[in-house]
Short mmCIF file of C-alpha atoms and ligand atoms in Angstrom, two decimals:
data_model
loop_
_atom_site.label_atom_id
_atom_site.label_comp_id
_atom_site.label_asym_id
_atom_site.label_seq_id
_atom_site.Cartn_x
_atom_site.Cartn_y
_atom_site.Cartn_z
CA UNK A 1 52.91 101.60 -46.51
CA UNK A 2 56.14 102.28 -48.36
CA UNK A 3 57.27 98.65 -48.06
CA UNK A 4 53.90 97.52 -49.45
CA UNK A 5 54.15 99.94 -52.38
CA UNK A 6 57.58 98.59 -53.24
CA UNK A 7 56.36 95.01 -53.20
CA UNK A 8 53.90 95.46 -56.08
CA UNK A 9 53.03 91.93 -57.24
CA UNK A 10 53.71 90.90 -60.85
CA UNK A 11 51.24 90.43 -63.69
CA UNK A 12 48.06 92.49 -63.73
CA UNK A 13 49.31 94.65 -60.85
CA UNK A 14 52.16 96.01 -63.01
CA UNK A 15 51.81 99.20 -65.01
CA UNK A 16 52.06 98.19 -68.62
CA UNK A 17 50.13 94.93 -68.17
CA UNK A 18 46.82 96.41 -69.38
CA UNK A 19 47.45 97.83 -72.83
CA UNK A 20 44.13 98.46 -74.59
CA UNK A 21 44.33 101.99 -76.05
CA UNK A 22 40.53 102.22 -75.81
CA UNK A 23 40.33 102.20 -72.02
CA UNK A 24 39.78 105.56 -70.41
CA UNK A 25 37.19 107.60 -68.54
CA UNK A 26 35.33 108.53 -71.75
CA UNK A 27 34.77 104.90 -72.82
CA UNK A 28 33.70 103.88 -69.32
CA UNK A 29 31.34 106.85 -69.22
CA UNK A 30 29.81 105.99 -72.60
CA UNK A 31 29.20 102.35 -71.64
CA UNK A 32 28.03 103.48 -68.20
CA UNK A 33 25.34 105.76 -69.63
CA UNK A 34 23.78 102.92 -71.65
CA UNK A 35 24.06 100.60 -68.66
CA UNK A 36 22.55 103.15 -66.31
CA UNK A 37 19.51 103.64 -68.57
CA UNK A 38 18.92 99.89 -68.67
CA UNK A 39 19.44 99.44 -64.95
CA UNK A 40 17.07 102.27 -64.05
CA UNK A 41 14.30 100.62 -66.09
CA UNK A 42 15.11 97.20 -64.63
CA UNK A 43 15.22 98.43 -61.03
CA UNK A 44 12.05 100.52 -61.35
CA UNK A 45 10.04 97.67 -62.89
CA UNK A 46 11.47 95.27 -60.31
CA UNK A 47 10.17 97.38 -57.44
CA UNK A 48 6.83 97.68 -59.29
CA UNK A 49 6.70 93.89 -59.43
CA UNK A 50 7.15 93.79 -55.68
CA UNK A 51 4.25 96.23 -55.35
CA UNK A 52 2.11 94.05 -57.64
CA UNK A 53 2.54 91.20 -55.16
CA UNK A 54 0.36 93.27 -52.79
CA UNK A 55 3.11 92.94 -50.21
CA UNK A 56 0.92 94.30 -47.41
CA UNK A 57 -1.34 91.29 -47.63
CA UNK A 58 -0.56 88.28 -45.50
CA UNK A 59 0.60 85.40 -47.63
CA UNK A 60 2.14 87.76 -50.16
CA UNK A 61 4.57 89.32 -47.73
CA UNK A 62 7.97 88.44 -49.06
CA UNK A 63 9.72 90.43 -46.38
CA UNK A 64 8.49 91.28 -42.89
CA UNK A 65 5.97 94.10 -43.21
CA UNK A 66 7.78 96.32 -40.69
CA UNK A 67 10.93 96.21 -42.83
CA UNK A 68 9.09 96.97 -46.04
CA UNK A 69 9.02 100.41 -47.65
CA UNK A 70 5.62 102.08 -47.42
CA UNK A 71 3.74 101.59 -50.68
CA UNK A 72 2.50 104.92 -52.02
CA UNK A 73 -0.28 103.42 -54.14
CA UNK A 74 -2.02 100.11 -54.58
CA UNK A 75 -1.47 97.98 -57.68
CA UNK A 76 -4.19 98.87 -60.22
CA UNK A 77 -6.48 96.14 -61.56
CA UNK A 78 -6.37 97.52 -65.11
CA UNK A 79 -5.16 97.41 -67.90
CA UNK A 80 -5.13 93.63 -68.10
CA UNK A 81 -1.62 93.66 -69.61
CA UNK A 82 -0.14 95.85 -66.88
CA UNK A 83 1.99 93.17 -65.24
CA UNK A 84 2.89 91.60 -68.59
CA UNK A 85 4.34 94.98 -69.61
CA UNK A 86 6.18 95.85 -66.39
CA UNK A 87 7.56 92.36 -65.89
CA UNK A 88 8.34 91.98 -69.61
CA UNK A 89 10.43 95.16 -69.35
CA UNK A 90 12.07 93.96 -66.14
CA UNK A 91 13.16 90.63 -67.55
CA UNK A 92 14.07 91.70 -71.09
CA UNK A 93 15.80 94.99 -70.29
CA UNK A 94 17.59 93.31 -67.38
CA UNK A 95 18.86 90.63 -69.74
CA UNK A 96 19.95 93.22 -72.30
CA UNK A 97 22.09 95.02 -69.71
CA UNK A 98 24.34 91.96 -69.24
CA UNK A 99 26.68 92.62 -72.21
CA UNK A 100 26.99 96.26 -71.17
CA UNK A 101 27.80 95.30 -67.59
CA UNK A 102 30.51 92.95 -68.86
CA UNK A 103 31.83 95.64 -71.22
CA UNK A 104 31.92 98.13 -68.37
CA UNK A 105 33.76 95.74 -66.07
CA UNK A 106 36.24 95.10 -68.89
CA UNK A 107 36.74 98.83 -69.31
CA UNK A 108 37.76 99.33 -65.67
CA UNK A 109 39.51 96.04 -64.96
CA UNK A 110 42.98 97.59 -64.43
CA UNK A 111 41.53 99.36 -61.39
CA UNK A 112 40.78 96.03 -59.76
CA UNK A 113 44.56 95.52 -59.50
CA UNK A 114 45.34 98.87 -57.89
CA UNK A 115 48.45 98.72 -55.73
CA UNK A 116 48.57 99.17 -52.79
CA UNK A 117 45.02 97.80 -52.36
CA UNK A 118 44.10 100.80 -50.23
CA UNK A 119 46.03 104.06 -50.04
CA UNK A 120 43.98 105.42 -47.15
CA UNK A 121 40.89 104.56 -45.11
CA UNK A 122 38.81 106.72 -47.46
CA UNK A 123 40.16 104.79 -50.44
CA UNK A 124 39.31 101.51 -48.68
CA UNK A 125 35.72 102.70 -48.16
CA UNK A 126 35.46 103.74 -51.80
CA UNK A 127 36.71 100.35 -52.98
CA UNK A 128 34.33 98.61 -50.58
CA UNK A 129 31.38 100.49 -52.08
CA UNK A 130 32.50 99.43 -55.58
CA UNK A 131 32.70 95.82 -54.37
CA UNK A 132 29.08 96.10 -53.16
CA UNK A 133 28.01 97.60 -56.48
CA UNK A 134 29.75 95.01 -58.65
CA UNK A 135 28.74 92.16 -56.34
CA UNK A 136 25.09 93.18 -56.14
CA UNK A 137 24.73 93.80 -59.88
CA UNK A 138 26.29 90.41 -60.70
CA UNK A 139 24.12 88.77 -58.03
CA UNK A 140 20.94 90.37 -59.37
CA UNK A 141 21.67 89.42 -62.96
CA UNK A 142 22.81 85.89 -62.10
CA UNK A 143 19.81 85.11 -59.86
CA UNK A 144 17.46 86.77 -62.37
CA UNK A 145 18.76 84.68 -65.26
CA UNK A 146 18.68 81.49 -63.17
CA UNK A 147 15.06 82.26 -62.26
CA UNK A 148 14.12 82.88 -65.91
CA UNK A 149 15.68 79.52 -66.73
CA UNK A 150 13.75 77.84 -63.87
CA UNK A 151 17.09 76.78 -62.48
CA UNK A 152 16.65 76.85 -58.71
CA UNK A 153 20.22 76.11 -57.75
CA UNK A 154 20.30 78.32 -54.72
CA UNK A 155 19.05 77.36 -51.27
CA UNK A 156 17.65 80.77 -50.46
CA UNK A 157 14.23 82.17 -51.39
CA UNK A 158 14.70 83.85 -54.77
CA UNK A 159 12.17 86.63 -54.25
CA UNK A 160 13.54 87.72 -50.88
CA UNK A 161 17.20 87.50 -51.95
CA UNK A 162 16.59 89.27 -55.26
CA UNK A 163 14.73 92.02 -53.40
CA UNK A 164 17.45 92.60 -50.80
CA UNK A 165 20.10 92.41 -53.54
CA UNK A 166 18.21 95.17 -55.35
CA UNK A 167 18.23 97.39 -52.25
CA UNK A 168 22.02 97.01 -51.92
CA UNK A 169 22.39 97.57 -55.65
CA UNK A 170 20.34 100.77 -55.77
CA UNK A 171 22.08 102.23 -52.71
CA UNK A 172 25.60 101.47 -53.96
CA UNK A 173 24.73 102.70 -57.47
CA UNK A 174 23.53 106.02 -56.02
CA UNK A 175 26.82 106.43 -54.13
CA UNK A 176 28.82 105.49 -57.22
CA UNK A 177 26.98 108.03 -59.38
CA UNK A 178 27.52 110.86 -56.92
CA UNK A 179 31.23 110.00 -56.64
CA UNK A 180 31.82 109.59 -60.39
CA UNK A 181 29.62 112.33 -61.85
CA UNK A 182 32.42 114.95 -61.92
CA UNK A 183 34.76 112.47 -63.67
CA UNK A 184 32.07 111.58 -66.19
CA UNK A 185 31.37 115.22 -67.02
CA UNK A 186 35.03 116.12 -67.39
CA UNK A 187 35.79 113.10 -69.58
CA UNK A 188 32.74 113.81 -71.73
CA UNK A 189 33.73 117.46 -72.26
CA UNK A 190 37.41 116.65 -72.85
CA UNK A 191 36.47 114.28 -75.68
CA UNK A 192 33.75 116.60 -77.09
CA UNK A 193 30.79 114.40 -76.22
CA UNK A 194 30.01 111.76 -78.83
CA UNK A 195 32.96 112.69 -81.09
CA UNK A 196 34.97 109.49 -80.33
CA UNK A 197 32.12 107.44 -81.82
CA UNK A 198 32.90 108.89 -85.25
CA UNK A 199 36.61 107.96 -85.20
CA UNK A 200 37.94 105.43 -87.69
CA UNK A 201 40.35 102.76 -86.53
CA UNK A 202 43.30 104.68 -88.00
CA UNK A 203 42.47 107.77 -85.86
CA UNK A 204 41.72 105.82 -82.69
CA UNK A 205 44.14 107.06 -80.03
CA UNK A 206 44.32 106.59 -76.27
CA UNK A 207 42.51 109.25 -74.28
CA UNK A 208 45.01 112.03 -73.55
CA UNK A 209 46.92 111.73 -70.26
CA UNK A 210 45.44 115.03 -69.07
CA UNK A 211 42.05 113.31 -69.20
CA UNK A 212 43.41 110.63 -66.94
CA UNK A 213 41.06 111.40 -64.10
CA UNK A 214 41.11 107.82 -62.91
CA UNK A 215 44.67 106.61 -62.43
CA UNK A 216 45.45 103.35 -64.16
CA UNK A 217 42.67 103.43 -66.76
CA UNK A 218 44.53 104.97 -69.69
CA UNK A 219 47.43 102.57 -70.31
CA UNK A 220 51.01 103.68 -69.71
CA UNK A 221 52.18 101.64 -72.70
CA UNK A 222 49.24 101.38 -75.12
CA UNK A 223 49.12 98.69 -77.80
CA UNK A 224 47.92 99.68 -81.29
CA UNK A 225 44.12 99.67 -81.54
CA UNK A 226 42.40 96.66 -83.10
CA UNK A 227 38.89 98.09 -82.91
CA UNK A 228 37.20 101.47 -82.51
CA UNK A 229 35.32 102.71 -79.47
CA UNK A 230 32.21 102.62 -81.63
CA UNK A 231 33.05 98.96 -82.22
CA UNK A 232 33.11 98.25 -78.46
CA UNK A 233 29.63 99.73 -78.04
CA UNK A 234 28.29 97.96 -81.12
CA UNK A 235 29.75 94.66 -79.90
CA UNK A 236 27.97 94.99 -76.56
CA UNK A 237 24.82 96.13 -78.38
CA UNK A 238 24.96 93.08 -80.64
CA UNK A 239 25.19 90.89 -77.53
CA UNK A 240 22.07 92.56 -76.11
CA UNK A 241 20.23 92.21 -79.42
CA UNK A 242 21.05 88.49 -79.54
CA UNK A 243 19.79 87.93 -75.99
CA UNK A 244 16.61 89.89 -76.75
CA UNK A 245 15.99 88.02 -80.01
CA UNK A 246 16.13 84.75 -78.08
CA UNK A 247 13.79 85.87 -75.30
CA UNK A 248 11.36 88.61 -76.33
CA UNK A 249 9.06 86.12 -78.07
CA UNK A 250 8.07 84.46 -74.79
CA UNK A 251 7.04 87.82 -73.32
CA UNK A 252 4.95 88.76 -76.34
CA UNK A 253 3.49 85.24 -76.47
CA UNK A 254 1.25 83.80 -79.17
CA UNK A 255 3.04 82.59 -82.32
CA UNK A 256 6.14 84.65 -81.44
CA UNK A 257 6.79 82.27 -78.57
CA UNK A 258 8.34 79.87 -81.06
CA UNK A 259 11.13 82.42 -81.73
CA UNK A 260 12.24 82.47 -78.07
CA UNK A 261 15.08 79.99 -78.47
CA UNK A 262 16.71 80.95 -75.17
CA UNK A 263 13.50 80.53 -73.16
CA UNK A 264 12.96 77.30 -71.24
CA UNK A 265 10.35 74.95 -72.68
CA UNK A 266 7.63 73.68 -70.42
CA UNK A 267 4.64 73.03 -72.65
CA UNK A 268 3.15 69.75 -71.50
CA UNK A 269 0.69 68.75 -74.16
CA UNK A 270 -1.76 71.53 -73.35
CA UNK A 271 -1.77 74.39 -75.83
CA UNK A 272 -0.07 76.94 -73.58
CA UNK A 273 2.73 76.90 -70.99
CA UNK A 274 2.25 75.26 -67.63
CA UNK A 275 4.03 76.59 -64.57
CA UNK A 276 3.46 73.64 -62.31
CA UNK A 277 1.79 70.48 -63.54
CA UNK A 278 -1.02 68.76 -61.66
CA UNK A 279 1.30 65.84 -60.96
CA UNK A 280 3.95 68.13 -59.51
CA UNK A 281 1.33 69.73 -57.25
CA UNK A 282 0.98 66.35 -55.47
CA UNK A 283 -2.76 66.91 -55.10
CA UNK A 284 -4.74 63.68 -54.73
CA UNK A 285 -6.76 63.32 -57.98
CA UNK A 286 -9.84 62.35 -55.94
CA UNK A 287 -9.76 65.72 -54.19
CA UNK A 288 -10.46 67.49 -57.48
CA UNK A 289 -13.15 65.07 -58.71
CA UNK A 290 -16.64 66.54 -59.06
CA UNK A 291 -17.98 64.12 -56.42
CA UNK A 292 -15.58 65.33 -53.74
CA UNK A 293 -14.47 68.88 -54.59
CA UNK A 294 -16.33 71.80 -53.05
CA UNK A 295 -15.50 75.49 -53.25
CA UNK A 296 -15.66 76.94 -49.77
CA UNK A 297 -16.60 80.62 -49.57
CA UNK A 298 -16.05 82.50 -46.34
CA UNK A 299 -17.20 86.05 -45.75
CA UNK A 300 -18.73 88.41 -43.19
CA UNK A 301 -22.16 86.78 -43.52
CA UNK A 302 -20.98 83.19 -43.21
CA UNK A 303 -19.65 80.19 -45.08
CA UNK A 304 -21.01 78.46 -48.18
CA UNK A 305 -19.91 75.38 -50.02
CA UNK A 306 -20.53 75.05 -53.76
CA UNK A 307 -20.07 72.16 -56.15
CA UNK A 308 -18.66 72.73 -59.61
CA UNK A 309 -22.19 72.22 -60.97
CA UNK A 310 -23.43 75.02 -58.66
CA UNK A 311 -20.73 77.28 -60.08
CA UNK A 312 -21.60 76.35 -63.67
CA UNK A 313 -25.26 77.15 -62.93
CA UNK A 314 -24.32 80.73 -61.99
CA UNK A 315 -23.98 83.46 -64.61
CA UNK A 316 -20.87 82.70 -66.70
CA UNK A 317 -18.61 85.41 -68.12
CA UNK A 318 -15.99 85.25 -70.88
CA UNK A 319 -12.74 87.19 -70.61
CA UNK A 320 -9.59 87.16 -72.71
CA UNK A 321 -6.82 87.57 -70.15
CA UNK A 322 -3.07 87.04 -69.98
CA UNK A 323 -1.09 84.99 -67.52
CA UNK A 324 2.05 87.09 -67.03
CA UNK A 325 4.60 85.01 -65.17
CA UNK A 326 7.20 86.70 -63.04
CA UNK A 327 9.76 84.58 -64.89
CA UNK A 328 9.12 86.55 -68.05
CA UNK A 329 6.60 84.69 -70.21
CA UNK A 330 3.07 85.73 -71.10
CA UNK A 331 0.23 83.75 -72.59
CA UNK A 332 -3.23 85.08 -73.40
CA UNK A 333 -6.24 82.76 -73.49
CA UNK A 334 -10.05 82.90 -73.50
CA UNK A 335 -11.33 82.07 -70.03
CA UNK A 336 -14.83 81.64 -68.72
CA UNK A 337 -16.24 81.28 -65.25
CA UNK A 338 -17.94 83.22 -62.49
CA UNK A 339 -17.05 86.71 -61.38
CA UNK A 340 -15.19 87.02 -58.08
CA UNK A 341 -17.57 89.78 -57.09
CA UNK A 342 -20.59 87.51 -57.62
CA UNK A 343 -18.95 84.95 -55.33
CA UNK A 344 -18.16 87.69 -52.80
CA UNK A 345 -21.82 88.72 -52.81
CA UNK A 346 -22.88 85.20 -51.78
CA UNK A 347 -21.11 85.63 -48.42
CA UNK A 348 -21.49 89.40 -47.90
CA UNK A 349 -17.94 90.10 -49.06
CA UNK A 350 -18.71 92.85 -51.62
CA UNK A 351 -16.71 95.43 -49.67
CA UNK A 352 -13.82 93.13 -48.77
CA UNK A 353 -10.35 94.66 -48.61
CA UNK A 354 -8.82 91.42 -49.75
CA UNK A 355 -9.60 87.88 -50.67
CA UNK A 356 -7.36 85.07 -49.48
CA UNK A 357 -7.16 82.33 -52.01
CA UNK A 358 -6.33 78.88 -50.71
CA UNK A 359 -5.35 76.14 -53.12
CA UNK A 360 -5.68 72.42 -52.51
CA UNK A 361 -1.95 72.38 -53.06
CA UNK A 362 0.05 72.22 -49.90
CA UNK A 363 2.81 74.71 -50.67
CA UNK A 364 3.87 78.33 -50.40
CA UNK A 365 1.96 79.07 -53.59
CA UNK A 366 -1.07 77.40 -52.08
CA UNK A 367 -2.13 80.63 -50.39
CA UNK A 368 -2.18 84.10 -51.91
CA UNK A 369 -4.21 87.21 -51.53
CA UNK A 370 -5.78 89.62 -53.98
CA UNK A 371 -6.79 93.21 -53.32
CA UNK A 372 -10.34 94.46 -52.85
CA UNK A 373 -10.01 96.27 -56.19
CA UNK A 374 -9.33 92.97 -57.89
CA UNK A 375 -12.39 91.42 -56.20
CA UNK A 376 -14.62 94.25 -57.46
CA UNK A 377 -13.06 94.38 -60.95
CA UNK A 378 -15.67 92.85 -63.25
CA UNK A 379 -13.13 90.95 -65.37
CA UNK A 380 -11.81 89.04 -62.32
CA UNK A 381 -12.98 85.44 -62.61
CA UNK A 382 -12.92 82.18 -60.84
CA UNK A 383 -12.31 80.43 -64.15
CA UNK A 384 -13.89 77.02 -64.84
CA UNK A 385 -13.15 76.73 -68.54
CA UNK A 386 -10.49 77.85 -71.02
CA UNK A 387 -10.80 78.13 -74.80
CA UNK A 388 -14.24 76.52 -74.76
CA UNK A 389 -13.22 73.42 -72.76
CA UNK A 390 -13.09 72.49 -69.09
CA UNK A 391 -9.84 73.56 -67.49
CA UNK A 392 -7.19 70.86 -68.04
CA UNK A 393 -5.82 69.49 -64.74
CA UNK A 394 -2.47 71.20 -65.40
CA UNK A 395 -4.22 74.56 -65.69
CA UNK A 396 -6.13 74.28 -62.43
CA UNK A 397 -9.24 72.07 -62.75
CA UNK A 398 -11.80 72.39 -61.16
CA UNK A 399 -11.34 76.17 -60.72
CA UNK A 400 -8.63 78.79 -60.80
CA UNK A 401 -8.23 82.50 -60.32
CA UNK A 402 -7.95 84.52 -63.52
CA UNK A 403 -7.83 88.26 -62.95
CA UNK A 404 -6.45 91.18 -64.98
CA UNK A 405 -3.16 92.99 -64.30
CA UNK A 406 -1.91 90.70 -61.53
CA UNK A 407 1.31 88.64 -61.57
CA UNK A 408 0.92 85.10 -62.88
CA UNK A 409 1.93 83.72 -59.50
CA UNK A 410 -1.40 84.99 -58.11
CA UNK A 411 -3.50 83.21 -60.75
CA UNK A 412 -3.96 80.39 -58.25
CA UNK A 413 -4.86 76.95 -59.60
CA UNK A 414 -6.89 74.15 -57.93
CA UNK A 415 -8.69 76.64 -55.68
CA UNK A 416 -10.36 75.14 -52.62
CA UNK A 417 -11.35 78.17 -50.56
CA UNK A 418 -11.92 81.91 -50.95
CA UNK A 419 -11.99 84.06 -47.82
CA UNK A 420 -13.31 87.61 -48.24
CA UNK A 421 -11.97 89.76 -45.42
CA UNK A 422 -12.53 93.33 -44.32
N1 MTE B 1 -1.78 76.24 -56.84
C1 MTE B 1 -0.88 76.80 -57.67
N2 MTE B 1 -1.28 77.82 -58.45
C2 MTE B 1 -0.39 78.42 -59.30
C3 MTE B 1 0.95 78.00 -59.36
C4 MTE B 1 1.34 76.92 -58.53
O1 MTE B 1 2.51 76.47 -58.54
N3 MTE B 1 0.40 76.34 -57.69
N4 MTE B 1 1.83 78.66 -60.20
C5 MTE B 1 1.48 80.05 -60.50
C6 MTE B 1 2.35 80.66 -61.48
S1 MTE B 1 3.89 81.15 -60.95
C7 MTE B 1 1.92 80.95 -62.75
S2 MTE B 1 2.90 81.81 -63.82
C8 MTE B 1 0.62 80.51 -63.23
C9 MTE B 1 0.80 79.69 -64.48
O2 MTE B 1 -0.43 79.15 -64.89
P1 MTE B 1 -0.46 77.93 -65.89
O3 MTE B 1 0.41 76.86 -65.33
O4 MTE B 1 -1.88 77.53 -66.06
O5 MTE B 1 0.11 78.45 -67.20
O6 MTE B 1 -0.06 79.75 -62.26
C10 MTE B 1 0.04 80.19 -60.94
N5 MTE B 1 -0.85 79.42 -60.10
MO1 MO B 2 4.82 82.38 -62.57
#
């Protein structure tokens, strides 16, 4: 151990390399509190999103059911904007935490170069837990941003990986908080709470050595300050505000969408965003022609096959409903079509626990399930028209699911079969 201590490598491992007079437990605590608030909102809404997938239902299960946490309540089918709100918070607040995470990592960077790397087995465990925390938070933010940008660079399934990353993140964050809470409280008291935020540049001093609860943070040889601690927080805040300004518009939707300069564009000549175009679905155009296409209904009392004309002859209902994509955008349109519960009634499925929705598309998204509550909810439609016209092919012609409060990924397009199951 002694020999290792003596052979401290040069550069960032040397005392005196890190010289910012702003670094210290108070600054890390202040950044950490803002970051924690954002991460709590992001994590909570992320787990809500998982719940909204109705993970107990086959086809929605993103992780094996026996590994999944028990869900204390089912996802409600109202208000219609429920998922737009929870997922809008998840994506936007998550994005806004990025500058604060970077600021926090900057504030503790000298500790990355601790020498010797581990003083004791306990110290090694502590550093390992920090590695999990930093690794999982960077992983969650990087995969989240890539997903928002529709940039599927990774080979793994995003939803599964992002979910497991979140479990590691929450667990290591809980450990970190328990370990650091005493330090945070002492640093906060020693600096009289928010007092350092009022300091001018001329009065900005390093935190006193007696507050040096975390060795290596307060520099041994501080340089003169070039900005205030308030400036550090405002700088991170300005970064968050810039990210939000470039993204929030796509979550709100409508005319504000034009302000979302950082959001990916995927309008394809229809008047609202398209997730996957008809071409990309690789469905044979003949399969969706009125001459060939039939909606198959399966339920406890049997099977029925309906043409689009049969569906149009049923009672039509108009609903203004949002598509709230998991990737962060929302668009609200005027849909019309037949109620899911009217279709359920045709095959004795009024009391179904779930409906399995099978698309003509041969893909993972081709099969999803919706809860019994969503079947019985009167605003849940099998939509045939949007904004007074037949559905465009890109939006699901001949028929698509359009139901309130559910994630956009369940608004299945090019529906071929509905199975009502007890
Ligand atoms: N069959 C099928 N349905 C689908 C999809 C798909 O890829 N295939 N994408 C889903 C997703 S993720 C979203 S957000 C909405 C988007 O609907 P839109 O393309 O009409 O805007 O459709 C959903 N329905
Ligand atoms: Mo989506």
